[in-house]
Coordinates of C-alpha atoms in Angstrom, one line a residue:
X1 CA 17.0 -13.0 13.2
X2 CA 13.1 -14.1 13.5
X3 CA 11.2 -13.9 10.7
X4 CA 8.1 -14.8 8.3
X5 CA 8.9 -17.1 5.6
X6 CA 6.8 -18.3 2.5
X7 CA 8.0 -21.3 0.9
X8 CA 5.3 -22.1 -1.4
X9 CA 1.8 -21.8 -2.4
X10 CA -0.5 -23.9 -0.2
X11 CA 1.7 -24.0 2.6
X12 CA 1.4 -21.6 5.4
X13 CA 4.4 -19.6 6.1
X14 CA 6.8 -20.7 8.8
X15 CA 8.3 -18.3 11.6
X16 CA 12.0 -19.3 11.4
X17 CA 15.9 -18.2 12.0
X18 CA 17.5 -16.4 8.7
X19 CA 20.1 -14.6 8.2
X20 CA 20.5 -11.2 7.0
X21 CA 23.6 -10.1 5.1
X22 CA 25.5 -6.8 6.0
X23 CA 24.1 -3.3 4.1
X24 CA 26.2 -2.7 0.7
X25 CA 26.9 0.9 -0.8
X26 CA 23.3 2.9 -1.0
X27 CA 21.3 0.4 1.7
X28 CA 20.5 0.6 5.3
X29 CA 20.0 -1.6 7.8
X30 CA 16.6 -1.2 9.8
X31 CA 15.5 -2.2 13.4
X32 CA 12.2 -3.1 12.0
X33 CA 9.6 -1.5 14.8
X34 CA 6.3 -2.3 12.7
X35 CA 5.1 -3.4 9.8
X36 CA 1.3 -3.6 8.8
X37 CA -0.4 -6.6 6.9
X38 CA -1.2 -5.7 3.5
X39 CA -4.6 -7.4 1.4
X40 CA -1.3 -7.8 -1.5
X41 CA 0.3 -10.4 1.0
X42 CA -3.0 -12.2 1.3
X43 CA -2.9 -12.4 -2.1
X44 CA 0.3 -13.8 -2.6
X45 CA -0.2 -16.6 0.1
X46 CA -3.3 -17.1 -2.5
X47 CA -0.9 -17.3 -5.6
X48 CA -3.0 -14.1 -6.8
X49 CA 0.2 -12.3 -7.3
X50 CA 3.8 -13.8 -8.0
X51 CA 5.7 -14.5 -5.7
X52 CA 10.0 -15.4 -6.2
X53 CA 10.0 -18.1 -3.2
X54 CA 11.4 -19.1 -0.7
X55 CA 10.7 -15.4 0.6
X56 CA 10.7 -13.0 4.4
X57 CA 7.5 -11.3 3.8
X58 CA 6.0 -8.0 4.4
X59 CA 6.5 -4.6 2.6
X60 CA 5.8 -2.0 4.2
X61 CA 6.7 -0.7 7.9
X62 CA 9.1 1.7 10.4
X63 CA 11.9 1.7 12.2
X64 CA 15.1 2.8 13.5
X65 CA 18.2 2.3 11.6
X66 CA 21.3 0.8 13.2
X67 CA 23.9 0.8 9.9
X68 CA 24.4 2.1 6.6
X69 CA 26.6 0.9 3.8
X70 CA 28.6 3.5 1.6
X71 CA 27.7 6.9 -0.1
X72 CA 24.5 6.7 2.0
X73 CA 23.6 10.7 2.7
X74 CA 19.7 11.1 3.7
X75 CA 19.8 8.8 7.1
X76 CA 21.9 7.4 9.6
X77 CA 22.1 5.6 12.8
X78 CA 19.3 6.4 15.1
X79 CA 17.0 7.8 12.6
X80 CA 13.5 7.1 12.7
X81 CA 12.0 6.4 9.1
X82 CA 9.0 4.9 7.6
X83 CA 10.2 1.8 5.2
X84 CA 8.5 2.4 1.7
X85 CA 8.1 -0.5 -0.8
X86 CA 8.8 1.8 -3.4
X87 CA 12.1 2.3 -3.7
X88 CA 13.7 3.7 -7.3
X89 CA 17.7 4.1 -8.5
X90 CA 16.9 7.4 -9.4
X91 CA 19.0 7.0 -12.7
X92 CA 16.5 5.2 -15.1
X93 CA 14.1 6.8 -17.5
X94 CA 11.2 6.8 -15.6
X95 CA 13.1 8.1 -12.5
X96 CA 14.4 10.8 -14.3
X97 CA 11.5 11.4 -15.5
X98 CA 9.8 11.9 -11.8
X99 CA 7.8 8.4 -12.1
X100 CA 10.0 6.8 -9.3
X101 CA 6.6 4.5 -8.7
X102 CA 7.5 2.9 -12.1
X103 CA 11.5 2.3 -11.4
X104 CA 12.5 0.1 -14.2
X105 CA 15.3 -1.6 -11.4
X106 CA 12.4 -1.5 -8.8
X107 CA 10.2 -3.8 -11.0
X108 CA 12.5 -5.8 -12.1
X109 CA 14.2 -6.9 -9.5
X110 CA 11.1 -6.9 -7.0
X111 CA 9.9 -9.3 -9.5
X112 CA 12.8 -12.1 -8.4
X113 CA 12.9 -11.3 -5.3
X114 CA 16.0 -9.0 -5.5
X115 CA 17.1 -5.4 -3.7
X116 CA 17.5 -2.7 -6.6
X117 CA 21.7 -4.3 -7.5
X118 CA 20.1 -7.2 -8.3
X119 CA 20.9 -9.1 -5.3
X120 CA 19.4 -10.6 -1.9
X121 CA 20.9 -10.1 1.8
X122 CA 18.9 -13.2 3.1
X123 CA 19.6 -16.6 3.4
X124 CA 18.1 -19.8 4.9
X125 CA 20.6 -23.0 6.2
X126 CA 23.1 -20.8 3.7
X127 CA 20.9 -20.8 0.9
X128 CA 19.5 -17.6 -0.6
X129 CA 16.3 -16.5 -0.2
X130 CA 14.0 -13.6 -1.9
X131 CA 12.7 -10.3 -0.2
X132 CA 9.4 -9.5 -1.1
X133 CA 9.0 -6.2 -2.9
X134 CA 12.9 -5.4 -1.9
X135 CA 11.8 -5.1 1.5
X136 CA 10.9 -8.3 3.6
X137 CA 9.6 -6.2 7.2
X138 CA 8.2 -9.2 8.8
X139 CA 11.3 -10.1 10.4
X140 CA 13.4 -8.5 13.4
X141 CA 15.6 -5.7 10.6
X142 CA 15.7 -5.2 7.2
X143 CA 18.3 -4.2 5.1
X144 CA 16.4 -2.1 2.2
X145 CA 17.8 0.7 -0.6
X146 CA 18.1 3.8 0.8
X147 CA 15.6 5.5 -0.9
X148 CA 13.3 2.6 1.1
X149 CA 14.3 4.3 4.6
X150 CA 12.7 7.6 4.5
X151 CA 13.5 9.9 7.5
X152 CA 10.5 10.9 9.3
X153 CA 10.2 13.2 12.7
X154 CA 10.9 11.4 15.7
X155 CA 7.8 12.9 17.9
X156 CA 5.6 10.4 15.2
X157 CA 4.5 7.2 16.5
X158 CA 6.5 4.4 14.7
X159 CA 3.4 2.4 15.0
X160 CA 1.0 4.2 12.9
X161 CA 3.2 6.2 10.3
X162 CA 4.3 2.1 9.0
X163 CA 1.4 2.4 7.6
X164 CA 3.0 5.0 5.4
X165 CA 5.5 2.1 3.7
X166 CA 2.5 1.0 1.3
X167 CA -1.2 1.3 2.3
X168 CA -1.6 4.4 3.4
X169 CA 0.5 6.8 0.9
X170 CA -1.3 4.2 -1.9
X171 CA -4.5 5.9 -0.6
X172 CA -3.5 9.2 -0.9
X173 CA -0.8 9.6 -3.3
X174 CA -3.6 8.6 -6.3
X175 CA -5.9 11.4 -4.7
X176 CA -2.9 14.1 -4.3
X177 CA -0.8 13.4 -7.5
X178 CA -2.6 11.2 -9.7
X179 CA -6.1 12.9 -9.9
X180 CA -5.5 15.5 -8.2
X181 CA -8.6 16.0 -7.1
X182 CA -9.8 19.7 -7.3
X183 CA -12.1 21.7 -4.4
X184 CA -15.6 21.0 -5.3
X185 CA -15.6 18.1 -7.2
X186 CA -17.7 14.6 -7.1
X187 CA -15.5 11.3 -5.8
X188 CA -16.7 7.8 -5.8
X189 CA -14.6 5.6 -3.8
X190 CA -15.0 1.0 -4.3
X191 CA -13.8 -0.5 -1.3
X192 CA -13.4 1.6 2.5
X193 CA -10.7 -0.6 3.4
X194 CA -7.2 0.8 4.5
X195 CA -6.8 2.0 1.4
X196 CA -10.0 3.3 -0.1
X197 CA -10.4 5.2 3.9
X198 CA -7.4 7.1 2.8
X199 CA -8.5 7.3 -0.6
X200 CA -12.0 9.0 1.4
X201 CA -10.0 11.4 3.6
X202 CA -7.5 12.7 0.8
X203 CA -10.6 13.4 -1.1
X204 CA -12.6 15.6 2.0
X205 CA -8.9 17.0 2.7
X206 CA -8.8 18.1 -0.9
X207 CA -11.9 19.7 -1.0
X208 CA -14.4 17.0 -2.8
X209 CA -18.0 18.2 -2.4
X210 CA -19.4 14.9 -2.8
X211 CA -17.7 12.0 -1.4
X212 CA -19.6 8.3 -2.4
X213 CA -17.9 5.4 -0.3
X214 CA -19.3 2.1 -1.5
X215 CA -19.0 -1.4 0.4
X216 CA -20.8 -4.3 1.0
X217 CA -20.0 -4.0 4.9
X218 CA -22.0 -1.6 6.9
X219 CA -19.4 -1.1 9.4
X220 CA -16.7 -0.5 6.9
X221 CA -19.5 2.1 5.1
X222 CA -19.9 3.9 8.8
X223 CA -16.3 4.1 9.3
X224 CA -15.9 5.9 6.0
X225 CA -18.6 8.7 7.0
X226 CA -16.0 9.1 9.8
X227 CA -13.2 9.8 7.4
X228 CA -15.6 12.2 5.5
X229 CA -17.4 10.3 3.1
X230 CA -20.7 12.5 2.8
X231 CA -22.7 9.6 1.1
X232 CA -22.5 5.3 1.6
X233 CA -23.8 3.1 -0.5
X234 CA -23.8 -1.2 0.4
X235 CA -23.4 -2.9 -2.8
X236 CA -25.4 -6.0 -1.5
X237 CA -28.5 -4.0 -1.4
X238 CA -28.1 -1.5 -3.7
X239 CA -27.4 -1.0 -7.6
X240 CA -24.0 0.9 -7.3
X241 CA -24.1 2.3 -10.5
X242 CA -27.4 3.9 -10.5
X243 CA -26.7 5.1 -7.3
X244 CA -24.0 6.9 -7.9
X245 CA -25.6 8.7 -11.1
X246 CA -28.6 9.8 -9.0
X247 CA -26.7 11.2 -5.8
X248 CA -24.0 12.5 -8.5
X249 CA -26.5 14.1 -10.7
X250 CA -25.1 12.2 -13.9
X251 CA -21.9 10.9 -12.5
X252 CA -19.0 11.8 -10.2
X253 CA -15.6 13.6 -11.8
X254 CA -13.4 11.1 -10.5
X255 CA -14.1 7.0 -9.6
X256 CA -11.9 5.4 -7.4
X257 CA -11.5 1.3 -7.5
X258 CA -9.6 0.6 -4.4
X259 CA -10.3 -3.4 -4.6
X260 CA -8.8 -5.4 -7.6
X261 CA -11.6 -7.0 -8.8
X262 CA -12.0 -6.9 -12.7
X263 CA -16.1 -6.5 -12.0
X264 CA -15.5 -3.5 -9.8
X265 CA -13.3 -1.8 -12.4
X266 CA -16.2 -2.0 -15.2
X267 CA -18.7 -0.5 -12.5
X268 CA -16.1 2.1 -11.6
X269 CA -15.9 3.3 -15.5
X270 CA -19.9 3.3 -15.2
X271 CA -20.1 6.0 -12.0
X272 CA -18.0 8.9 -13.8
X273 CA -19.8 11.4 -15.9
X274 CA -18.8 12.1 -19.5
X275 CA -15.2 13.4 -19.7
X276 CA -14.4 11.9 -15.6
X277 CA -11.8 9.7 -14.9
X278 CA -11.0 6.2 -13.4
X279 CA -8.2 5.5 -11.3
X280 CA -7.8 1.8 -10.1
X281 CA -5.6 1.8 -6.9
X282 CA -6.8 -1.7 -6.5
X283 CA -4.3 -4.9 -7.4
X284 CA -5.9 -7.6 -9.5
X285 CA -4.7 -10.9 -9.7
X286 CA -1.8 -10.8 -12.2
X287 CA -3.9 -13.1 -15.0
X288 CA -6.8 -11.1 -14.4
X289 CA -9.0 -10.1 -17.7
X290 CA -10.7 -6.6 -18.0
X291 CA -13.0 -6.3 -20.8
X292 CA -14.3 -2.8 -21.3
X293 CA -17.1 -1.7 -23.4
X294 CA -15.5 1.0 -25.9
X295 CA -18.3 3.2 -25.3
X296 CA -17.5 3.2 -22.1
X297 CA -13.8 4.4 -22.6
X298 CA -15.2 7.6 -24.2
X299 CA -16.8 8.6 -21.2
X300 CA -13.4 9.3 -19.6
X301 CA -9.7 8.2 -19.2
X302 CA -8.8 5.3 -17.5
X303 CA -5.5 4.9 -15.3
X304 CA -3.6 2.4 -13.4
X305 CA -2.0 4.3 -9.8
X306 CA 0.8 2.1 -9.0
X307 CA 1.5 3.8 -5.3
X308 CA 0.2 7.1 -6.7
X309 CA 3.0 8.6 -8.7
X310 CA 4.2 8.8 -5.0
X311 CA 7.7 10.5 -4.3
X312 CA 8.3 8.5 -0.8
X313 CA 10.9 10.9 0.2
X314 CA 8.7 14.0 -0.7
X315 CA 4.7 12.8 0.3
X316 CA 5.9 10.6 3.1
X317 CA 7.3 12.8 5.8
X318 CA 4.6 15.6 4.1
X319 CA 1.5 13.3 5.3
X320 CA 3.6 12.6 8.8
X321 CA 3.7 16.2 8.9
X322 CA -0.5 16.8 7.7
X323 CA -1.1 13.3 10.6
X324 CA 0.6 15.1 13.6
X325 CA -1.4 18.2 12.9
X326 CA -4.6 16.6 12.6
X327 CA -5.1 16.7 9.4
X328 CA -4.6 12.9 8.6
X329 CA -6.4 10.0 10.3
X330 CA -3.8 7.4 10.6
X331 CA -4.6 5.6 14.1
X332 CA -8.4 4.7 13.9
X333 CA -6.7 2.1 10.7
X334 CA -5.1 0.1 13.3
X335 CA -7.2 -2.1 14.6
X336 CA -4.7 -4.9 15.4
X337 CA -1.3 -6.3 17.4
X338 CA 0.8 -9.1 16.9
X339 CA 4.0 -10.3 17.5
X340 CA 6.0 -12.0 14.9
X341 CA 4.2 -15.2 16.6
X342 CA 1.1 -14.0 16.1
X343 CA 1.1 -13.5 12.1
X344 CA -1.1 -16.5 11.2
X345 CA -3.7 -14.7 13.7
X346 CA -3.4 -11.5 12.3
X347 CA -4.0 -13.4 8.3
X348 CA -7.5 -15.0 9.5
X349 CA -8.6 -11.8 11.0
X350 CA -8.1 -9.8 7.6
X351 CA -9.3 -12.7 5.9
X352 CA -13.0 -12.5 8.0
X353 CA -13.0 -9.1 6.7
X354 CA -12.8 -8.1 10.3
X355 CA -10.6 -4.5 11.3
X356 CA -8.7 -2.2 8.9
X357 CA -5.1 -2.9 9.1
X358 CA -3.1 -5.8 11.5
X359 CA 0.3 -4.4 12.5
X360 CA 3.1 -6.6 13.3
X361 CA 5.7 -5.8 15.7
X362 CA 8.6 -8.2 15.4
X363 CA 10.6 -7.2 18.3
X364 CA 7.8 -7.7 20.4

């Protein structure tokens, strides 16, 4: 099968024949229909994040699945499901625990490149080769853990519920289980990318009185008043800070850093009001240094959302379910095509800051 392949940092990734090893018990085997370009695979072409190369990129996407292995129950062939980069055994402490997000096998073997047994199904000339994040979608199929394939309706559009896999639910899982943001309440939102839009419209669906998108892109500021921010504030021209204590009256309740910048965080712990909270959805570099005043700790706690304390086979089909009756925005965040030929296309775009989210569509 076709698919993207990073060898190593300052090389561009090549589009090239691997092959993809049989499902084993608990894994599925995915027609991959779509799978959307993520600012975390920018990053690792940018050796921001580690990366276990040789490695079939991409992490989150939809499809149909053609096989399982053994003692799969949830799916089977035909299915339509969105394919979630967080997958969890279910067994370890954290799982049992209900923080399948923080699967100690999920981050430990995403980290070398692994599926949750430890092992990969790729292979390049007959030598191994890593998945990144245990799921590699930029290629024709993926064979990912089951709790990776997560049944979804089939009246959804494949297309748009990929975006389910990683960006979008990492929008709205931080809003839904993390903060859960109450009716009423005061939201600051850094960054009205894919993510921080869905971070916007979790916030309006929830209720937020006051919703403060902040950007340094007009465009990306109007597009976020479309998703119900109720206020915009470009960074480039304006004091963010001070901003958000004067429309906020003192500070918002909850500050959401949707970027990954170590700057944006401090400014983020600045916009809450005494006793508010800051959640950082966005991924810093992995050597990256945050140095926060203590005094501004007591204003409020401070937490890391890694994919919002998200229960893929829960939220997932729950937000299909809230997109198909209007509820959810999902389409407007596609703003691009490609074919598997067209990734290095759909990287420059991103990178120009230009669109929301790129889909690929490997099959064509």
């Amino acid at each position: 099968m076709q698919a993207v392949v990073f060898h190593e940092l300052g090389k561009p990734p090549a589009i090239e024949e691997v092959d993809l090893a049989p499902p084993k018990a608990r894994e599925v085997r995915v027609k991959v229909v779509a799978s959307g370009l993520c600012h975390s695979d920018i990053h690792r072409l940018h050796g921001h994040l580690p990366s276990a190369t040789p490695m079939v990129m991409g992490h989150e996407g939809s499809g149909v699945v053609e096989e399982i292995g053994e003692a799969v129950s949830d799916v089977a062939p035909g299915d339509h499901v969105v394919i979630s980069f967080g997958p969890y055994c279910g067994g370890c402490r954290s799982c049992s625990d209900g923080r399948f997000s923080n699967c100690e096998r999920k981050l430990a073997n995403a980290q070398r490149g692994n599926l949750l047994d430890g092992t990969s199904r790729l292979s390049l000339d007959g030598r191994r080769i890593s998945h990144q994040s245990s799921v590699s979608s930029f290629a024709q199929e993926a064979v990912v853990h089951e709790s990776s394939a997560v049944k979804v309706r089939e009246d959804a559009p494949l297309e748009t519920v990929a975006l389910l896999g990683c960006g979008a639910t990492s929008g709205l899982a931080p809003v839904f289980n993390d903060a859960q943001v109450e009716a009423g309440s005061t939201v600051a939102v850094i960054g009205t990318g894919g993510l921080g839009l869905n971070t916007v419209q979790a916030s309006a669906l929830s209720g937020a009185l006051t919703i403060i998108a902040i950007d340094l892109l007009d465009h990306r500021l109007d597009q976020a008043r479309e998703f119900g921010a109720t206020h915009a504030i470009n960074a480039s021209q304006h004091d963010p800070i001070a901003e958000v204590q004067r429309i906020s009256g003192g500070g918002v309740d909850y500050a959401f850093e949707v970027i990954g910048y170590p700057e944006t965080v401090l400014q983020a712990i600045q916009m809450v009001r005494p006793g508010g909270e800051t959640i950082v959805i966005g991924a810093l570099a992995g050597d990256a240094v945050v140095s926060i005043p203590w005094m501004g700790m007591l204003r409020g706690p401070l937490r890391r959302s890694g994919f919002g304390a998200s229960r893929p086979n829960v939220d997932i089909p729950r937000y299909v379910d809230l997109y198909m009756a209007g509820k959810l925005r999902f389409d407007e965040l596609v703003t691009g095509r490609y074919p598997l030929s067209g990734f290095h296309d759909a990287v420059e775009v991103m990178e120009r800051g230009e669109g929301v989210r790129n889909i690929i569509h490997p099959n064509g």
